[in-house]
XYZ file of C-alpha atoms in Angstrom:
163
model
C 128.772 125.252 170.122
C 130.916 126.828 167.417
C 133.977 124.862 166.256
C 137.320 126.268 165.106
C 140.097 124.498 163.222
C 143.582 125.942 162.846
C 145.401 124.848 159.671
C 149.008 125.875 159.135
C 152.045 125.368 156.941
C 155.515 125.927 158.370
C 158.890 125.360 156.759
C 161.307 126.905 159.278
C 159.211 126.354 162.397
C 158.225 129.993 163.086
C 154.649 129.566 161.886
C 154.380 126.296 163.791
C 155.332 128.030 167.070
C 152.652 130.690 166.583
C 150.073 128.068 165.539
C 150.763 125.904 168.582
C 150.343 128.900 170.898
C 147.048 129.855 169.219
C 145.702 126.317 169.371
C 146.642 126.067 173.045
C 144.945 129.356 173.969
C 141.821 128.687 171.892
C 141.615 124.931 172.555
C 141.283 124.548 168.784
C 141.765 121.446 166.676
C 144.840 121.579 164.429
C 145.533 120.521 160.846
C 148.986 120.553 159.254
C 149.937 121.106 155.621
C 153.062 119.236 154.545
C 155.102 119.264 151.368
C 154.966 116.184 149.165
C 158.379 117.053 147.666
C 161.445 118.066 149.640
C 161.900 121.840 149.986
C 165.300 122.065 151.714
C 168.567 123.369 150.280
C 169.300 125.551 147.261
C 166.892 123.782 144.898
C 164.135 123.957 147.518
C 164.677 127.699 147.871
C 164.575 128.208 144.094
C 161.477 126.029 143.794
C 159.760 127.973 146.590
C 160.556 131.281 144.891
C 159.283 130.107 141.492
C 156.052 128.686 142.951
C 155.471 131.901 144.853
C 156.177 134.319 142.006
C 154.259 132.323 139.383
C 151.459 131.312 141.805
C 151.993 127.595 141.230
C 150.056 125.351 143.600
C 152.381 122.484 144.610
C 151.203 119.038 145.694
C 150.589 118.890 149.442
C 149.544 116.463 152.130
C 146.954 117.735 154.580
C 146.870 115.972 157.933
C 143.807 116.893 159.954
C 140.053 116.921 160.223
C 137.735 117.981 157.393
C 137.837 121.808 157.338
C 134.297 121.882 155.937
C 132.994 120.528 159.242
C 134.110 123.658 161.147
C 132.404 127.008 161.616
C 135.719 128.876 161.319
C 139.074 127.827 159.907
C 142.162 129.813 160.900
C 144.827 129.654 158.172
C 148.485 130.168 159.132
C 151.351 130.596 156.698
C 154.775 132.152 156.337
C 155.127 134.939 153.798
C 157.579 134.250 150.978
C 158.689 137.104 148.705
C 155.793 139.228 149.954
C 153.197 136.523 149.239
C 151.699 133.569 151.094
C 153.655 130.310 150.957
C 152.731 128.201 147.946
C 151.576 125.173 150.004
C 148.976 127.348 151.755
C 147.667 128.500 148.367
C 147.340 124.825 147.407
C 145.290 124.174 150.539
C 143.028 127.192 149.879
C 142.551 126.002 146.310
C 141.699 122.427 147.357
C 139.138 123.554 149.929
C 137.656 126.450 147.961
C 133.923 126.554 148.568
C 134.118 124.357 151.686
C 135.400 126.956 154.165
C 132.554 128.857 155.844
C 134.478 131.548 157.707
C 138.199 132.136 157.805
C 140.705 134.108 159.821
C 144.381 134.275 158.908
C 147.756 134.748 160.477
C 151.169 134.945 158.903
C 154.772 135.040 159.981
C 157.179 137.120 157.970
C 160.550 138.773 157.861
C 159.256 141.792 155.947
C 155.833 142.509 154.472
C 153.085 140.661 152.647
C 150.076 140.200 154.909
C 147.853 142.437 152.778
C 148.873 140.558 149.609
C 147.712 137.331 151.233
C 144.367 138.844 152.170
C 143.897 140.201 148.638
C 144.856 136.869 147.045
C 142.458 134.873 149.230
C 139.679 137.272 148.326
C 140.341 137.603 144.589
C 141.308 134.025 143.739
C 139.318 131.958 146.202
C 136.440 134.260 147.172
C 137.459 134.088 150.831
C 137.432 137.193 153.011
C 139.262 136.781 156.315
C 137.273 137.938 159.349
C 140.549 138.760 161.035
C 144.220 138.944 160.057
C 147.295 138.803 162.275
C 150.855 139.385 161.070
C 153.768 138.367 163.298
C 157.284 139.461 162.420
C 159.817 136.627 162.717
C 162.027 138.733 164.996
C 159.155 139.158 167.479
C 157.649 135.640 167.267
C 158.963 134.535 170.675
C 158.417 137.868 172.445
C 155.824 138.803 175.042
C 154.322 141.373 172.633
C 153.721 138.584 170.081
C 152.069 136.444 172.761
C 149.763 139.339 173.605
C 148.865 139.823 169.917
C 148.177 136.097 169.598
C 145.994 136.067 172.710
C 144.004 139.075 171.456
C 143.577 137.450 168.016
C 142.327 134.165 169.513
C 140.000 135.855 171.986
C 138.552 138.073 169.264
C 137.794 135.059 167.066
C 136.256 133.159 169.989
C 134.134 136.181 170.986
C 132.858 136.647 167.428
C 131.911 132.981 167.285
C 129.941 133.200 170.540
C 128.100 136.293 169.298
C 127.275 134.612 165.952
C 125.899 131.478 167.614
């Protein structure tokens, strides 16, 4: 049987909501990326912007099972300034070469999902099998739930076919 792990980073809670819904639908195991240093307030915002623009990989804590033990790892991240959140880049960097297959989802206020896909491919040699972008304004809507369900079912179907 194929195994899927969902790993996400969430600062505001939007990505967490989407991740929890995905994990529930897919009956997937979940891993959480947490900041080592505080990211709230004005300094946290400035730090987040600098790490994003200059592609700095901050120190993180990962709480979850070994991603290398899974057939597919679904990565979930907010988009900051049109790019994936810096803590997710840190995770991808730490587990480079250990992830067999990946799929990705992001939450965002504007754009940036294609930048994340390109960065994963160019920097880490990872090509997502599937990518889902959820706008923050639609995250709690029925249309978002339908997108999430389709995304999860598509990943699960591909895993059954590959087995």
